[in-house]
Amino acid sequence: MAAPGGAIMEARALGLRFGAVEALKDVSIRIEAGSVHALIGPNGAGKSSLLNCLSGFYHPWTGAVLFEGRDISATRPPERARLGIARTFQGIQTYPSMTARENILTGFHAQMKGGVFSGLFRPRSAIRQEEEFATRAEEIIDFLELEQDRHRTVGDMSYGLRKRVDLGRALALAPKILVMDEPMAGMSPEEKGDLARFILDIRDHFGIPVVLVEHDMDVVMDISDRVSVLEFGHVIAEGTPTEVRSDARVIAAYLGGAPEAEAAA
Ligand SMILES: Nc1ncnc2c1ncn2[C@@H]1O[C@H](COP(=O)(O)OP(=O)(O)O)[C@@H](O)[C@H]1O
Ligand SMILES: [Mg+2]
């Protein structure tokens, strides 16, 4: 159930410090159900810190994180994953010596860590669950168009394909929200186009909202429903891509010198 106003996830007035560095200062965002929400801003602005607060890897010093209207500030990453908050990290998180399919299956097993099925004893229900995972893994493989690559070792794949497997691993959690840190960094334009299409499909076919950090302004403008702009740990603007692009503070702080902004104007 979403909170009033349709927000599935909310950060309220987050504050986070690392020594003298204030990574987040009074940061609030609302992620609407079924939306793609981009975070943009210069390096060091606090984007990854904010994602880490959403997924539970960082705990803000002040403020609260709400999911489906419930305060989850005190919960740790495994519990948030069980609640349906999945994330991908900057760079590659896949196991290089395993196949695409095996990597995706690790996503299912992550759900069961510390569960009742650890140890040697495997009740019938656990075996049934394995079969169910295998079926769902095939669905994810189809969805991500990895049919040809399912038995390939991930270490032999292109960067873009490995990131796609990583996305499959996150989708294996059957998430209610997907949090992605710079998923397109290091990708070719073609790989970016593919991933942009998958992100929109994840939103439209599965109804899963996606929060992502992205630097390519063309991509942000193309796929985002909402954009939050961070600078020095503050949210300096929030709105639709069009609103944000024409915001004077954003232009001054971030877009002013960017060739993408000129091209888009
Ligand atoms: N684990 C950490 N330890 C120390 N400083 C950190 C840590 N994580 C982030 N920071 C600092 O917080 C600020 C924001 O970083 P980050 O959230 O990674 O920014 P962005 O993702 O927007 O580039 C930076 O000054 C960074 O050095
Ligand atoms: Mg970052």
XYZ file of C-alpha atoms and ligand atoms in Angstrom:
293
model
C 0.000 0.000 0.000
C 1.384 3.371 -0.970
C 1.486 6.339 1.362
C -1.019 9.150 0.766
C -0.192 10.987 -2.436
C 1.132 7.868 -4.119
C 4.669 7.874 -2.729
C 6.016 4.352 -2.283
C 9.238 5.580 -0.702
C 10.186 8.771 1.020
C 13.257 10.331 2.529
C 12.417 13.011 5.074
C 14.940 15.643 6.051
C 17.952 13.332 5.951
C 21.220 14.470 7.441
C 24.439 12.464 7.109
C 28.035 13.319 8.040
C 31.418 11.769 7.415
C 33.809 13.583 9.719
C 33.801 17.187 8.547
C 31.894 16.347 5.351
C 28.154 16.879 5.377
C 27.140 14.395 2.694
C 23.406 15.092 3.111
C 21.778 18.178 4.585
C 18.019 18.208 5.108
C 17.418 16.038 2.035
C 13.835 15.056 1.266
C 12.554 13.165 -1.750
C 9.339 11.318 -2.586
C 9.377 8.409 -5.006
C 5.943 8.109 -6.599
C 4.559 4.648 -7.321
C 5.240 3.557 -10.893
C 7.698 6.322 -11.698
C 11.281 6.629 -12.884
C 13.002 9.109 -10.586
C 16.468 10.350 -11.509
C 19.042 11.883 -9.174
C 21.500 14.207 -10.827
C 24.214 16.516 -9.591
C 27.968 17.033 -9.622
C 30.438 14.533 -8.183
C 30.345 14.466 -4.410
C 26.853 15.996 -4.312
C 25.533 13.143 -2.146
C 23.684 11.042 -4.739
C 25.203 7.695 -3.754
C 24.855 8.587 -0.079
C 21.154 9.182 -0.603
C 20.732 5.842 -2.422
C 22.650 4.149 0.387
C 20.237 5.663 2.905
C 17.288 4.327 0.885
C 18.760 0.822 0.718
C 20.006 0.793 4.321
C 23.760 0.725 3.714
C 24.054 4.141 5.357
C 21.998 5.266 8.298
C 21.255 8.971 8.336
C 22.060 10.838 11.522
C 18.809 12.759 11.334
C 15.566 12.370 9.418
C 13.669 9.257 8.379
C 13.249 6.833 5.493
C 9.710 5.634 4.830
C 8.647 2.725 2.665
C 4.968 2.142 1.930
C 4.217 4.621 4.688
C 6.254 2.792 7.329
C 9.370 4.182 9.014
C 12.186 1.777 8.065
C 15.065 4.006 9.212
C 16.318 1.431 11.709
C 16.312 -1.558 9.352
C 19.413 -3.024 7.731
C 19.969 -3.900 4.034
C 18.840 -7.568 4.237
C 15.545 -6.597 5.810
C 15.031 -3.852 3.231
C 15.705 -6.379 0.484
C 13.039 -8.616 2.002
C 10.643 -5.654 2.058
C 11.199 -5.334 -1.690
C 13.927 -2.705 -2.002
C 16.464 -3.972 -4.565
C 19.548 -2.144 -5.677
C 22.401 -2.273 -8.116
C 25.729 -0.644 -7.361
C 28.213 1.429 -9.317
C 30.406 -0.931 -11.327
C 29.958 -4.670 -11.615
C 28.543 -6.886 -8.882
C 28.184 -10.150 -10.795
C 30.223 -13.328 -10.165
C 32.561 -13.543 -13.183
C 33.072 -17.326 -13.106
C 29.348 -18.107 -13.040
C 26.943 -18.117 -15.961
C 24.264 -15.497 -16.519
C 21.616 -17.891 -15.267
C 23.604 -18.833 -12.160
C 24.148 -15.159 -11.349
C 20.440 -14.487 -11.577
C 19.766 -17.477 -9.311
C 22.032 -15.922 -6.660
C 19.436 -13.131 -6.509
C 16.815 -15.644 -5.365
C 19.135 -17.220 -2.850
C 19.907 -13.815 -1.398
C 16.265 -13.720 -0.310
C 16.708 -16.918 1.639
C 19.946 -16.108 3.468
C 19.552 -16.843 7.145
C 16.169 -18.324 6.381
C 14.768 -21.601 7.550
C 16.388 -23.608 4.762
C 20.007 -23.293 5.820
C 21.789 -26.484 6.740
C 21.570 -29.922 5.199
C 17.959 -30.639 5.814
C 15.939 -29.682 2.756
C 12.222 -30.047 3.232
C 9.998 -30.673 0.248
C 8.888 -27.014 0.282
C 12.510 -25.929 -0.245
C 12.819 -28.152 -3.288
C 9.570 -26.736 -4.660
C 10.935 -23.262 -4.065
C 14.078 -24.107 -6.051
C 11.891 -25.160 -8.976
C 9.909 -21.952 -8.715
C 13.142 -19.922 -8.719
C 14.302 -21.740 -11.851
C 11.044 -20.877 -13.621
C 11.220 -17.246 -12.585
C 14.879 -17.057 -13.614
C 13.808 -18.117 -17.109
C 11.192 -15.337 -17.151
C 13.841 -12.782 -16.209
C 16.206 -14.169 -18.857
C 13.446 -13.760 -21.470
C 12.550 -10.282 -20.263
C 16.166 -9.093 -20.427
C 16.703 -10.796 -23.794
C 19.507 -12.950 -22.398
C 18.304 -16.202 -24.024
C 21.422 -16.523 -26.162
C 23.706 -15.759 -23.231
C 22.135 -17.675 -20.371
C 24.889 -20.302 -20.185
C 27.781 -17.992 -20.956
C 30.277 -17.179 -18.238
C 29.676 -13.612 -17.161
C 33.405 -12.831 -17.056
C 33.505 -13.289 -20.837
C 30.682 -10.838 -21.499
C 30.725 -7.201 -22.553
C 30.253 -4.609 -19.816
C 26.722 -3.825 -20.988
C 25.676 -7.452 -20.903
C 27.165 -7.965 -17.449
C 25.208 -4.980 -16.174
C 22.114 -6.567 -17.641
C 22.812 -9.781 -15.711
C 23.306 -7.644 -12.602
C 19.875 -6.146 -13.238
C 18.473 -9.680 -13.560
C 19.911 -10.533 -10.165
C 18.154 -7.491 -8.673
C 14.871 -8.388 -10.400
C 15.092 -11.885 -8.903
C 14.195 -10.298 -5.588
C 10.765 -9.510 -7.111
C 11.324 -5.984 -5.857
C 8.730 -3.338 -5.201
C 11.301 -0.667 -6.008
C 14.629 -0.729 -7.806
C 17.477 1.564 -6.808
C 20.323 1.896 -9.315
C 23.557 3.823 -8.891
C 24.909 5.037 -12.246
C 23.736 1.953 -14.128
C 24.822 3.385 -17.466
C 28.290 4.594 -16.526
C 30.867 3.117 -18.896
C 28.281 1.926 -21.417
C 28.300 2.484 -25.155
C 25.405 4.568 -26.576
C 23.805 1.353 -27.818
C 24.084 -0.341 -24.426
C 22.625 2.772 -22.790
C 19.698 2.690 -25.202
C 19.033 -0.957 -24.347
C 19.159 -0.335 -20.617
C 16.927 2.745 -20.937
C 14.369 0.564 -22.701
C 14.569 -2.117 -19.968
C 14.135 0.507 -17.243
C 10.987 1.817 -18.923
C 9.737 -1.770 -19.343
C 10.387 -2.473 -15.662
C 8.241 0.529 -14.826
C 5.497 -0.180 -17.365
C 5.213 -3.984 -17.386
C 6.056 -4.744 -13.769
C 4.909 -1.425 -12.314
C 8.191 -1.226 -10.401
C 9.404 2.310 -9.720
C 13.075 2.934 -10.440
C 15.342 5.422 -8.666
C 18.584 5.980 -10.515
C 21.647 8.176 -10.590
C 22.501 9.144 -14.123
C 24.859 11.701 -15.644
C 23.793 11.543 -19.264
C 21.236 14.352 -19.463
C 19.730 13.064 -22.703
C 18.964 9.755 -20.982
C 17.587 11.543 -17.905
C 15.310 13.698 -20.059
C 14.149 10.659 -22.041
C 13.250 8.218 -19.293
C 12.538 10.162 -16.082
C 9.167 11.133 -14.703
C 10.784 13.133 -11.887
C 14.258 14.515 -11.328
C 15.900 15.606 -8.080
C 19.019 17.726 -8.358
C 21.592 17.560 -5.583
C 24.465 19.915 -4.921
C 26.723 19.882 -1.851
C 24.336 17.573 -0.024
C 21.245 19.711 -0.711
C 18.311 19.125 -3.029
C 18.421 22.330 -5.063
C 15.576 21.450 -7.451
C 12.917 18.799 -7.973
C 10.383 18.384 -10.753
C 9.731 17.009 -14.196
C 12.742 16.882 -16.520
C 11.434 19.983 -18.321
C 10.953 21.914 -15.093
C 14.378 20.992 -13.801
C 16.100 21.830 -17.060
C 14.744 25.358 -17.009
C 15.432 25.956 -13.291
C 17.840 28.867 -12.899
C 19.691 27.294 -9.950
C 20.173 24.053 -11.819
C 21.472 25.804 -14.897
C 23.886 27.809 -12.773
C 25.015 24.895 -10.612
C 25.137 22.016 -12.969
C 23.787 22.290 -16.470
C 25.304 25.635 -17.371
C 28.530 24.253 -18.760
C 27.185 20.937 -19.998
C 27.070 20.492 -23.766
C 23.950 18.330 -23.330
C 22.104 21.298 -21.840
C 22.993 23.447 -24.813
C 21.905 20.762 -27.227
C 18.618 20.352 -25.383
C 17.880 24.094 -25.171
N 31.743 5.984 3.253
C 32.165 7.251 3.212
N 33.171 7.679 3.999
C 33.599 8.957 3.970
N 33.085 9.907 3.182
C 32.074 9.537 2.351
C 31.567 8.200 2.322
N 30.564 8.146 1.419
C 30.463 9.375 0.894
N 31.357 10.221 1.462
C 31.519 11.649 1.157
O 30.241 12.219 1.088
C 30.174 13.158 0.017
C 29.081 12.727 -0.948
O 29.527 11.543 -1.619
P 28.610 10.694 -2.588
O 27.312 10.464 -1.917
O 29.397 9.503 -2.978
O 28.434 11.689 -3.809
P 27.990 11.427 -5.329
O 27.475 10.033 -5.420
O 26.956 12.459 -5.617
O 29.216 11.632 -6.161
C 31.542 13.206 -0.613
O 32.263 14.294 -0.046
C 32.149 11.897 -0.202
O 33.546 11.954 -0.146
Mg 28.103 8.390 -6.592
